[in-house]
Coordinates of C-alpha atoms and ligand atoms in Angstrom, one line a residue:
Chain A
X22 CA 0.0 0.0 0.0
X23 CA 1.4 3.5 -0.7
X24 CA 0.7 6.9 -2.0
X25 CA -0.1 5.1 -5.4
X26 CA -3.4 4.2 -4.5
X27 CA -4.4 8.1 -4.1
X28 CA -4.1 9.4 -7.4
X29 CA -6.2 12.2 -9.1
X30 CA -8.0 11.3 -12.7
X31 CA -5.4 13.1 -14.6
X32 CA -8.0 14.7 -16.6
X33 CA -9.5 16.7 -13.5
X34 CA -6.2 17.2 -11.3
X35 CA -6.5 21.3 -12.5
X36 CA -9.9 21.5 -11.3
X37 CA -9.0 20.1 -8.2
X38 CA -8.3 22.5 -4.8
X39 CA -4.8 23.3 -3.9
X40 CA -5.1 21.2 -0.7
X41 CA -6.2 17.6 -2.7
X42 CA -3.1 18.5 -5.0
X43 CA -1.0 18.9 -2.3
X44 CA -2.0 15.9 -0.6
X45 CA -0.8 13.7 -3.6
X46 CA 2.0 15.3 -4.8
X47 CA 3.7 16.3 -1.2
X48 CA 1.9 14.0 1.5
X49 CA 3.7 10.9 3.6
X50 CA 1.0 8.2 2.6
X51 CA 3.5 4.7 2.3
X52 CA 6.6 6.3 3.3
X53 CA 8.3 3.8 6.1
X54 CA 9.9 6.2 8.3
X55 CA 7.1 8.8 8.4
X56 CA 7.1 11.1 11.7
X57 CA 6.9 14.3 13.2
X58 CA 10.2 15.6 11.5
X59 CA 7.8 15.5 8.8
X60 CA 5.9 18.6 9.9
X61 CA 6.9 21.6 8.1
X62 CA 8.9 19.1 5.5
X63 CA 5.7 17.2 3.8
X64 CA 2.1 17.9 3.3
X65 CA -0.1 17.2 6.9
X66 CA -3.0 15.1 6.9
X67 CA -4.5 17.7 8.6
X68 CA -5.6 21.3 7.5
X69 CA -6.4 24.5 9.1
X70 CA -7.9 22.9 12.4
X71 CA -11.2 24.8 14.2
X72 CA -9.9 24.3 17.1
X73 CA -9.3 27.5 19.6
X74 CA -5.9 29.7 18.9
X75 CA -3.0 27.6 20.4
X76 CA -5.3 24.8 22.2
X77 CA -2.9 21.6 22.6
X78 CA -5.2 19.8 20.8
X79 CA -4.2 21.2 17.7
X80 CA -0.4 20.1 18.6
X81 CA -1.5 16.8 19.7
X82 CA -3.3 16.4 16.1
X83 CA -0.4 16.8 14.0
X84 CA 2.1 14.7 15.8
X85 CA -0.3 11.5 15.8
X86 CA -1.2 12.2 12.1
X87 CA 2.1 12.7 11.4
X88 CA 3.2 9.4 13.5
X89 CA 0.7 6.8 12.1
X90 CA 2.7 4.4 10.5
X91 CA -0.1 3.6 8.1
X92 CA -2.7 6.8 7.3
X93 CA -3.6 5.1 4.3
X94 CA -5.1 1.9 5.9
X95 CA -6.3 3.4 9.0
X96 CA -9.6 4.0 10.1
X97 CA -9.7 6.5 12.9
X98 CA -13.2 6.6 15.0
X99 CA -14.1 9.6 17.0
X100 CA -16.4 11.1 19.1
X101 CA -18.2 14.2 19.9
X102 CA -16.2 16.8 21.7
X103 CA -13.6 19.4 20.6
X104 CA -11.8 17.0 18.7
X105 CA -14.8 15.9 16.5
X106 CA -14.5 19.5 15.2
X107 CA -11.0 18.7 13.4
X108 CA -12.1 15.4 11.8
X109 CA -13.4 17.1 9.2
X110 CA -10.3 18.9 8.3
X111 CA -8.1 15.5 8.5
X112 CA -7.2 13.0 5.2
X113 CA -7.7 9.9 7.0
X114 CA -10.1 7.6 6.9
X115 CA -13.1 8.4 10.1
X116 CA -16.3 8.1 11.5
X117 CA -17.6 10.0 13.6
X118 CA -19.6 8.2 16.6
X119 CA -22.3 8.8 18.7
X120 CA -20.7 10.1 21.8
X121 CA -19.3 7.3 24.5
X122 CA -19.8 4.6 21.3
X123 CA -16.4 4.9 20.3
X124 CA -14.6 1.6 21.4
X125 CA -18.2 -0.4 20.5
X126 CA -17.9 1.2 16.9
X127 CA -14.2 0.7 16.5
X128 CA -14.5 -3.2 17.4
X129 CA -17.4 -3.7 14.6
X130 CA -14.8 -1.8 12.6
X131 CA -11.9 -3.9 13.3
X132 CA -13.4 -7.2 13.4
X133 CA -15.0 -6.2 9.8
X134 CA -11.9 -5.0 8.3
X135 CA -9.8 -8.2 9.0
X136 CA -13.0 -10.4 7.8
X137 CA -12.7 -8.0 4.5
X138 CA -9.1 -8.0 4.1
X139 CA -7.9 -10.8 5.4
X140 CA -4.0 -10.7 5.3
X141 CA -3.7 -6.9 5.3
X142 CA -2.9 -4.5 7.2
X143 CA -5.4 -2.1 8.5
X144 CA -5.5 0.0 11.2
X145 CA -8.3 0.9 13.9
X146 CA -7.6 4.3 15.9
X147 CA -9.8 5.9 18.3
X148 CA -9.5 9.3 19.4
X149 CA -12.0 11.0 21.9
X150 CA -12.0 13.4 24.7
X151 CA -12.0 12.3 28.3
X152 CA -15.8 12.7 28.8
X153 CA -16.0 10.0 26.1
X154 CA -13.5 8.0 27.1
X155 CA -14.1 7.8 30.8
X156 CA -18.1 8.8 31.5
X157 CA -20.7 8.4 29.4
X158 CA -18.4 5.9 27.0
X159 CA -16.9 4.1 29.7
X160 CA -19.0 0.8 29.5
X161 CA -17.8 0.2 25.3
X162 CA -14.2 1.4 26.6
X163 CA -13.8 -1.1 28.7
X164 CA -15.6 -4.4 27.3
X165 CA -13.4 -3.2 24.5
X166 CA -10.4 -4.0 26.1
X167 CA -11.9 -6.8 28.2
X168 CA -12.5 -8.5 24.9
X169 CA -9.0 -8.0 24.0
X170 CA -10.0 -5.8 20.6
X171 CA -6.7 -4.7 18.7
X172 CA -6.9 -1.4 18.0
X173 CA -5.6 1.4 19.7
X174 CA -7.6 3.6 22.0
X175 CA -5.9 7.5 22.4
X176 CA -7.6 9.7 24.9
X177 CA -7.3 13.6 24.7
X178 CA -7.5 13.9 28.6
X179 CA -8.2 17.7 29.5
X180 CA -10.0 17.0 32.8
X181 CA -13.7 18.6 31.5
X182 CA -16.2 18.4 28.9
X183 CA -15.0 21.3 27.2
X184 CA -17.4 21.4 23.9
X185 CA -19.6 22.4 26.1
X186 CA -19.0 24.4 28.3
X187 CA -16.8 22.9 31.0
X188 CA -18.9 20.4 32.6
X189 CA -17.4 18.3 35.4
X190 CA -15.6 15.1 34.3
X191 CA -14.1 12.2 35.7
X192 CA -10.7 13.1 34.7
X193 CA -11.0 16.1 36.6
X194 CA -8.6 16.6 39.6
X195 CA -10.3 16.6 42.9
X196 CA -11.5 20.4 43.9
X197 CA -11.3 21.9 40.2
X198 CA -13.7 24.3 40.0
X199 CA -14.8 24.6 36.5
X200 CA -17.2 26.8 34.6
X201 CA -20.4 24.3 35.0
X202 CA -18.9 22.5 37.8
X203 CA -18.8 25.9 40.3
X204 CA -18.7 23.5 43.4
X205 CA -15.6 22.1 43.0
X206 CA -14.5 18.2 42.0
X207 CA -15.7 16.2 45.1
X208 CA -13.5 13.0 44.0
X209 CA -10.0 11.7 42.5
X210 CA -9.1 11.7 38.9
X211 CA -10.0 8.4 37.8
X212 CA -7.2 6.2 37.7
X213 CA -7.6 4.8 33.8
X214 CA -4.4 4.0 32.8
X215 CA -4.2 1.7 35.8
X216 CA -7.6 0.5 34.7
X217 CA -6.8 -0.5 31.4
X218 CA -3.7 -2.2 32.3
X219 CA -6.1 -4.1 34.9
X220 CA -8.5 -4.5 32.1
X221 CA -6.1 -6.1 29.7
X222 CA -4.4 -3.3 27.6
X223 CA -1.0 -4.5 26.4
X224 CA 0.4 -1.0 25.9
X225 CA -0.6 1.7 28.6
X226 CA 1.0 5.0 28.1
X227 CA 0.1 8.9 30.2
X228 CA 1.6 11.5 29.1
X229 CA 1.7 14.8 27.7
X230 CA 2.5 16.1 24.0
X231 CA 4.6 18.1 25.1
X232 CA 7.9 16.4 23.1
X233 CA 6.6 15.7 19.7
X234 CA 9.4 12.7 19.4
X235 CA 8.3 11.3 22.4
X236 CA 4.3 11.2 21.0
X237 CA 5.7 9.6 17.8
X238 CA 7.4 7.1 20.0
X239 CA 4.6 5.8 21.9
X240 CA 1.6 6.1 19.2
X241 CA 4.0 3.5 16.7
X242 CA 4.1 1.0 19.6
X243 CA 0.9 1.6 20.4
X244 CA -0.4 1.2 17.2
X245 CA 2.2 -2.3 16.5
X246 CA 0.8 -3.5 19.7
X247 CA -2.8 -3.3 18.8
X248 CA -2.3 -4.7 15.5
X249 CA -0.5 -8.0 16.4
X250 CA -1.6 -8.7 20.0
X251 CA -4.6 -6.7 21.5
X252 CA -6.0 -3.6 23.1
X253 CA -3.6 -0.8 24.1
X254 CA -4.3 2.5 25.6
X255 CA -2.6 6.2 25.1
X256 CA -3.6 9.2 27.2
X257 CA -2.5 12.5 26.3
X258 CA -2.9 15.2 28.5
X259 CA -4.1 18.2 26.2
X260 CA -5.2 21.0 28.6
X261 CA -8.1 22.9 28.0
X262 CA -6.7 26.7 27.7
X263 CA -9.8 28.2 27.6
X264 CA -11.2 26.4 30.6
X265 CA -8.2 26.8 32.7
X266 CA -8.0 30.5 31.8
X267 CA -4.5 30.5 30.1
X268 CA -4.0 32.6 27.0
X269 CA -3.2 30.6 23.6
X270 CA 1.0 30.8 24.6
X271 CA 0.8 29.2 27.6
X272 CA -0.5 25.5 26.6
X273 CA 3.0 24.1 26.4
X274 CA 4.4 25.1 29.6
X275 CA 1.3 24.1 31.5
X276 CA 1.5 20.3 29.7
X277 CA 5.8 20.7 31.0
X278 CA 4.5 21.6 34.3
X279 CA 1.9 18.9 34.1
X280 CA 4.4 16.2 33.8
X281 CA 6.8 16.8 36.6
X282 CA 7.9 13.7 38.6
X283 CA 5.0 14.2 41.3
X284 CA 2.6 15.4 39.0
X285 CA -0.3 13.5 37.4
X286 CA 0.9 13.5 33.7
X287 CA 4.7 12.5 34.6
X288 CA 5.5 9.8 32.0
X289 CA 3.7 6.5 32.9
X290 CA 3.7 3.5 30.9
X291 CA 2.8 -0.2 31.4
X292 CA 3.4 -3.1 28.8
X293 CA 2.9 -6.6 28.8
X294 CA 5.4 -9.5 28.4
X295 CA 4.0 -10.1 25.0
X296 CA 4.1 -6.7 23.8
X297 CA 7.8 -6.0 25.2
X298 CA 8.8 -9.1 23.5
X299 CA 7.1 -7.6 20.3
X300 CA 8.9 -3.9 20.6
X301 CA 12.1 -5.5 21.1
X302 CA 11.5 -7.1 17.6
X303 CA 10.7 -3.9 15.9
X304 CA 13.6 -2.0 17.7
X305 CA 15.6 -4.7 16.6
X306 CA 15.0 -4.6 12.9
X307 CA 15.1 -1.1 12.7
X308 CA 18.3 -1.0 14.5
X309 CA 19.6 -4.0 11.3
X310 CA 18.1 -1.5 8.7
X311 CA 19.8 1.6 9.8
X312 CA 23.3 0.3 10.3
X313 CA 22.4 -1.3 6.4
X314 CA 21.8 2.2 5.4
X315 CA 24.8 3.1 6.9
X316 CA 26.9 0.9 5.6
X317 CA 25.6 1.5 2.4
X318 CA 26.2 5.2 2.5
X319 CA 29.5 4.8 4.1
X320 CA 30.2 2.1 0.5
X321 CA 28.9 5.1 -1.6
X322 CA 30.9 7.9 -0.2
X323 CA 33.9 5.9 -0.1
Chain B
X18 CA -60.6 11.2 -6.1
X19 CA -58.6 13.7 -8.2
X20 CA -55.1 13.0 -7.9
X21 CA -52.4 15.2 -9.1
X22 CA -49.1 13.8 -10.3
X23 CA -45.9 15.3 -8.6
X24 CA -42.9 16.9 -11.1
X25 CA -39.8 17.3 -9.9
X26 CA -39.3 20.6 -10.5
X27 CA -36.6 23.8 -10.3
X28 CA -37.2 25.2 -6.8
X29 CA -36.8 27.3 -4.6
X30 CA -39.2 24.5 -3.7
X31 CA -39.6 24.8 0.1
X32 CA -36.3 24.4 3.3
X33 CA -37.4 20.9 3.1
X34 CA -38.8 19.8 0.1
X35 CA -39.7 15.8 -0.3
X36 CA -38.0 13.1 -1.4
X37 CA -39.6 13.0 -4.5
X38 CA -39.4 9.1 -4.2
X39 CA -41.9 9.7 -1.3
X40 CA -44.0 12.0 -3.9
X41 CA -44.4 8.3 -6.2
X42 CA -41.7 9.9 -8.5
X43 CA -40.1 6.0 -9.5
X44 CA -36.6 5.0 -11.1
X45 CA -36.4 4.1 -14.9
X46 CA -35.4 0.7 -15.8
X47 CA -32.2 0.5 -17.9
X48 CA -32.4 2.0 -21.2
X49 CA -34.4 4.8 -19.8
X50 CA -34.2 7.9 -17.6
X51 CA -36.8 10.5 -16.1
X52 CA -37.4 14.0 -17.1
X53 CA -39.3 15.4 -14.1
X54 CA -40.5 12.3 -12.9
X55 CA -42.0 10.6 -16.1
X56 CA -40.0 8.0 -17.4
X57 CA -38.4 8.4 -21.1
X58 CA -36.6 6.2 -23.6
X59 CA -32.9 7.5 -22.2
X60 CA -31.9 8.8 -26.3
X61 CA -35.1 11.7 -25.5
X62 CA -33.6 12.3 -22.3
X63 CA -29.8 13.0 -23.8
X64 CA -32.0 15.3 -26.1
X65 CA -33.6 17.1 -23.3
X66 CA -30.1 17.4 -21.1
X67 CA -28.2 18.9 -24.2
X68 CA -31.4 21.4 -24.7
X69 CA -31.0 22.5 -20.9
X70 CA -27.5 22.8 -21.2
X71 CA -27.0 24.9 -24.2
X72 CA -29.8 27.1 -23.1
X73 CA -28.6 27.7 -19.4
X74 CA -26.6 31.2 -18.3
X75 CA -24.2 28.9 -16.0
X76 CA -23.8 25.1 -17.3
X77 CA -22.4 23.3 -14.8
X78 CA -20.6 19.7 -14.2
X79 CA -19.8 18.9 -10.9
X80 CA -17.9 15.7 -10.8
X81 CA -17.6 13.8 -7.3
X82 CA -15.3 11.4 -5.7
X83 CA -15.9 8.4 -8.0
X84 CA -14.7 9.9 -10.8
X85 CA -12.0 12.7 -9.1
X86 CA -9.9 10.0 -8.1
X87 CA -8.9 7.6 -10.0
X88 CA -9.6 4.6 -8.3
X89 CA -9.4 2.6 -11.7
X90 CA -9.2 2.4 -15.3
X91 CA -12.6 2.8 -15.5
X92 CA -12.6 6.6 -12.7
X93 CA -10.4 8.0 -15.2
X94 CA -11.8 7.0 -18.6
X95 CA -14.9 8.5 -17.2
X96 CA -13.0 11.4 -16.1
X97 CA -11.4 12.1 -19.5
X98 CA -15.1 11.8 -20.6
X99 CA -16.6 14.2 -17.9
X100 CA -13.9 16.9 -19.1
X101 CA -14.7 16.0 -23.1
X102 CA -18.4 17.0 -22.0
X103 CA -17.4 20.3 -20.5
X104 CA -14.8 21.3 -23.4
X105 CA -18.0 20.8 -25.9
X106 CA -20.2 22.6 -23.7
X107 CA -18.1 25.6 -23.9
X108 CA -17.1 25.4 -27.6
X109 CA -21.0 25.3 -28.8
X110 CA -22.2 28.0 -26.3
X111 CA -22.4 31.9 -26.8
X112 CA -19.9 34.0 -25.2
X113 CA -22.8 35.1 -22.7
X114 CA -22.9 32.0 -21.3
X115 CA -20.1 30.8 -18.8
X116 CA -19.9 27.0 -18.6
X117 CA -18.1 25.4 -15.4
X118 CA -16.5 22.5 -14.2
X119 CA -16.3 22.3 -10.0
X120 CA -15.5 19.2 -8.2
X121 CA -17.0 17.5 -5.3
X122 CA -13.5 16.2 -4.3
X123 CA -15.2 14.7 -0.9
X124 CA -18.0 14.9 1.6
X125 CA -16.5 16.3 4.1
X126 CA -18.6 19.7 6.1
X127 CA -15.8 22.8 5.0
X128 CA -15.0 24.6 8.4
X129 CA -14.7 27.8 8.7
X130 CA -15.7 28.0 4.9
X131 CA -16.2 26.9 1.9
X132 CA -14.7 28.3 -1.1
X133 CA -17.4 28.2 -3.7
X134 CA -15.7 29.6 -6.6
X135 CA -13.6 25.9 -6.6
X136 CA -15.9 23.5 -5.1
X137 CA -19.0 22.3 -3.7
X138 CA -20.2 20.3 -1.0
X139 CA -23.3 17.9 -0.6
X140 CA -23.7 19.6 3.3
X141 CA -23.9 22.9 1.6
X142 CA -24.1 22.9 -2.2
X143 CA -26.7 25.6 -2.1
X144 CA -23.7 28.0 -1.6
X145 CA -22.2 27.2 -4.7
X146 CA -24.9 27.6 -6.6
X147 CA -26.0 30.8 -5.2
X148 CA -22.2 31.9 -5.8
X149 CA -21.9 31.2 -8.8
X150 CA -25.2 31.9 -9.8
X151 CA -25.4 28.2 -11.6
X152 CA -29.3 27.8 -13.4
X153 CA -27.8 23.8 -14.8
X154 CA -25.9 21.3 -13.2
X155 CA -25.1 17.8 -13.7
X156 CA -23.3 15.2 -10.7
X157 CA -21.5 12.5 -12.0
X158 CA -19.4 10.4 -9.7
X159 CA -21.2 11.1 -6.3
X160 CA -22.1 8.1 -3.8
X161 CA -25.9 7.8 -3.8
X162 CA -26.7 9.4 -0.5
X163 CA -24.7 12.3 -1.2
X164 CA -26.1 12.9 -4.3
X165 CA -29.2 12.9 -2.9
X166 CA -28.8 15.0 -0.5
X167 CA -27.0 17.3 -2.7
X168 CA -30.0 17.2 -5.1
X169 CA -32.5 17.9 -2.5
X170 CA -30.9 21.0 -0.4
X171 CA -30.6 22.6 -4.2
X172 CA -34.2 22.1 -5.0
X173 CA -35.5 23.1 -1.7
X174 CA -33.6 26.3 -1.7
X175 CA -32.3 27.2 -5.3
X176 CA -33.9 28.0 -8.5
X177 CA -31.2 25.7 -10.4
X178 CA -32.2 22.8 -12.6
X179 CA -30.1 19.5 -11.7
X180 CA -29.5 16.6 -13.9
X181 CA -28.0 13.4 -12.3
X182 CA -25.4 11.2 -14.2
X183 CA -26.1 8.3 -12.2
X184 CA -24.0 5.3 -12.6
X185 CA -26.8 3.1 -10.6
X186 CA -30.1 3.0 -10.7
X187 CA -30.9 7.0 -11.2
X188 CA -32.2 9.7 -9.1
X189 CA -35.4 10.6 -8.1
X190 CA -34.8 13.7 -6.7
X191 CA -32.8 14.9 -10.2
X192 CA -35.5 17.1 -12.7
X193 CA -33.2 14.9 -14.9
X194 CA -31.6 11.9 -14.4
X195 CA -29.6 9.0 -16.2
X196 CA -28.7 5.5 -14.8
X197 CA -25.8 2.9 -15.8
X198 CA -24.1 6.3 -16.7
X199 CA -20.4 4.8 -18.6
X200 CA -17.6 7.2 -20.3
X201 CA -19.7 6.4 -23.8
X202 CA -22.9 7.5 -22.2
X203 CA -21.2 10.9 -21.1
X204 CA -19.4 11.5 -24.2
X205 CA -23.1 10.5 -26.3
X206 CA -24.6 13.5 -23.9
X207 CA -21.6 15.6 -25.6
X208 CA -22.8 14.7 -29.0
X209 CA -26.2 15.3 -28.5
X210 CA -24.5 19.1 -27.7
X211 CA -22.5 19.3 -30.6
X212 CA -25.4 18.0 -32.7
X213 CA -27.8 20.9 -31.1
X214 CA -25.2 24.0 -31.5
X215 CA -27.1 26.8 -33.0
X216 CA -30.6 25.4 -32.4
X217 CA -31.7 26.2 -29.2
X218 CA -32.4 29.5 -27.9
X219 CA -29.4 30.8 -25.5
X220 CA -30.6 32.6 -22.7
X221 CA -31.7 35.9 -22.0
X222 CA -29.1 38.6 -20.8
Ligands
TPP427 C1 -25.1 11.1 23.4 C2 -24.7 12.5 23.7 N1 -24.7 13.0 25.0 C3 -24.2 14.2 25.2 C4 -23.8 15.0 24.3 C5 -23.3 16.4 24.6 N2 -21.9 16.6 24.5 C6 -21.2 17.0 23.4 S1 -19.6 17.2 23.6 C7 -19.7 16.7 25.2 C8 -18.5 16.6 26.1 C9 -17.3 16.3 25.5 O1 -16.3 16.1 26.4 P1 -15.0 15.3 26.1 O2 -15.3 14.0 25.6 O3 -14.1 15.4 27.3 O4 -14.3 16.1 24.9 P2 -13.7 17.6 24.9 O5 -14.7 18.5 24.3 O6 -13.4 18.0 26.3 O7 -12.5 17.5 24.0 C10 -21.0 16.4 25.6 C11 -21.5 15.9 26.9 C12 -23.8 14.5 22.9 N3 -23.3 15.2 21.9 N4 -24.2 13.2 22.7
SF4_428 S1 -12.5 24.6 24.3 FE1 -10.6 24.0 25.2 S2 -10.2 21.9 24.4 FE2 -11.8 22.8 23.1 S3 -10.7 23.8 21.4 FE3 -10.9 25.4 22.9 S4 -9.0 25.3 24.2 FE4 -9.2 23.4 23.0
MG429 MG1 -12.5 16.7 27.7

């Protein structure tokens, strides 16, 4: 699968906006080592976003578009929330789902695609905000994972409902006092990466996207994992700016400051025999192919 | 009981007109096609499509997904077709008239905005039409429930007469539509206009 398979009739490419052209001519569709260093190099798979001025969303956007190993064969399922708003805007396969049916849809999805193309490789990602993820979608989240679906589940955690309005959620820290939620957060941030590693996620990851290499990093393995052994689980912390009253500059040094050592973002991750076993494979094989490349550069210039 | 049959008509027809399926308006078998509902041996309906064409201020193709993108042989050959159809169009019409050629390139809802001077959108097509001030248009390559869609927000709220190039069974809510639509069927629609040139009345200024 590669870049061939999105072509523009040749008779109609003039006709055709600037942004389709683009995507053909300058997009990362079947290149291997796709990544963030892409940004800035290539066409993005994502367009102006509608997302507002400097939200982390909008970061944490580009650097999983930019990091799926396989946008041409993926299927990405979302729900309502801010990020439903950029899925429009994004050239990869989607569906947008009725909010909390995310995981439910994307194991219909999954199972349907490998009954389809048996053999090849296609990818299931879910994006959804917390509220999604952890309330009203919690049930299909976790029989998801209890049924040991592969695809990968990616959670843009910033502790409220904040499409509407900033509603109380169960990411929330205990005593935020939000715009909807004026008495203040009676109870603990639910613990859900401990949950899904309970619940049988092979790769558990909580973070921040505050190091665009480090987001590449962990949505590859968390996309490998889900396609060759089962369920695996990425939250991002992508703090509401608006909600949290911080101007559009600030969103990166609030994730930095969210992911100290004792803070609840700090770098988490859990992974199962099985998966390790897998990513030493991969690392291993990538490791082979760059000292090849090496060594065949070093035979070139010499 | 008096009973009176439903056309499918140029609107502005209402903000939510029918589905003119739900009006009795049926599909043609193959061979035929519909002018406003009634059924026609397809050759009259080429006829009538040329006619509409040659005598509208803004002749319009918009060609969708299935034909933008060429998912096979068969996308592009019907692509090559699609733009043979618009290059006759503009050779055989006045210098009044201003023939156009917009893609559909996908169904996605354009945020902040759409830019209808390069393409349309079946969640908003009225605005390209309105834009553009477009009084004919035809879809070719556009997935059935887009199409329809499509064809019923421009009826309910523009004055624009639609033809459908279907490559299924046809459209009900077209004023015009083909089925089984192939490259030879488009490029037969092309010399139905070449064979009309200089016979039908262009429009008023
Ligand atoms: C079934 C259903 N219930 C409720 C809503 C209203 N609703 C829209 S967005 C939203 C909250 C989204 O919160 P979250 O998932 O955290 O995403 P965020 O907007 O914070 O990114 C709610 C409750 C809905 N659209 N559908
Ligand atoms: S409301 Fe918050 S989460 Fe949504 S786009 Fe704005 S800053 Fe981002
Ligand atoms: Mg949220």
């Amino acid at each position: 699968m590669s870049k061939e398979r999105i072509q523009i009739s040749p008779d109609l490419f003039d006709i055709m906006p600037a942004e389709y052209q683009d995507l053909v001519r300058r997009a990362t569709y079947g290149k291997e080592d796709r990544g963030w260093k892409d940004i800035g190099m290539a066409k993005e798979l994502i367009e102006e976003h509608s997302l507002c001025a400097g939200c982390p969303e909008s970061m944490a956007f580009r650097y999983i578009l930019a990091s799926l190993p396989n946008p041409e064969d993926t299927v990405m399922v979302g729900s309502t929330g801010c990020t439903s708003l950029v899925f429009p805007h994004v050239a990869v396969h989607n569906i947008h789902s009725l909010f909390g049916n995310q995981n439910a849809v994307a194991s219909g999805l999954k199972r349907a695609l490998s009954l389809r193309f048996p053999g090849k490789i296609k990818d299931v990602v879910v994006l959804a905000g917390d509220g999604a993820t952890v309330d009203i979608g919690l049930d299909m989240t976790l029989q998801a994972w209890f049924r040991q679906e592969k695809f990968t589940t990616i959670c843009f955690d910033n502790e409220l409902y904040a499409n509407t309005g900033g509603q109380e959620s169960g990411m929330m820290r205990k005593g935020f006092v939000a715009k909807m939620a004026p008495a203040g957060k009676m109870f603990e941030k639910v613990r859900l990466p401990e949950i899904a590693r309970e619940s049988g996620c092979h790769y558990v990851v909580n973070c921040t996207v505050s190091k665009p290499n480090l987001v590449e990093k962990v949505i590859k393995n968390a996309v490998y994992v889900a396609r060759e052994i089962g369920p695996t689980y990425v939250q991002l912390y992508t703090p509401c700016i608006l909600e949290i009253g911080k101007n559009s500059m600030e969103g990166l040094q609030e994730m930095r400051d969210a992911e100290r050592p004792t803070e609840r973002f700090a770098y988490k991750e859990y992974i199962s025999d099985q998966a390790k076993e897998l990513l030493a494979e991969i690392a291993a094989k990538e490791k082979e192919k760059k000292a090849a490349a090496k060594k065949q550069l070093a035979g070139k210039e010499a | 009981m008096k009973t009176t049959r439903y056309e499918v008509l140029p609107g502005p027809e209402h903000f939510l007109p029918p589905a003119a399926a739900s009006m009795g308006i049926r599909l043609p078998d193959p061979g035929q096609a519909h002018i406003h509902g009634r059924i026609v041996p397809e050759e009259e309906a080429m006829e009538a499509a040329a006619r509409q064409f040659l005598s509208a201020k803004v002749p319009t193709i918009f060609p969708g997904p299935l034909v933008l993108w060429a998912w096979n042989e068969k996308a592009a050959q019907k692509a090559k077709a699609v733009r043979e159809l618009y290059e006759t169009i503009k050779e055989c019409v006045t210098p009044a008239q201003r023939p156009m050629l917009i893609p559909m390139p996908d169904y996605r809802p354009k945020y902040p905005k759409i830019n209808p001077e390069i393409e349309i959108n079946p969640n908003h097509p009225n605005l390209t039409i309105w834009h553009n001030k477009i009084d004919t248009c035809m879809f070719v390559g556009v997935h059935c429930h887009q199409a329809n869609l499509s064809l019923k927000i421009i009826r309910g709220g523009t004055n624009c007469y639609t033809i459908a190039m279907c490559a299924q069974a046809g459209h009900e809510d077209a004023m015009l539509s083909f089925r089984d639509a192939t490259a030879e069927k488009i490029l037969r629609l092309a010399e139905w206009v070449k064979k009309l040139k200089g016979s039908v009345k262009p429009p008023e200024e």
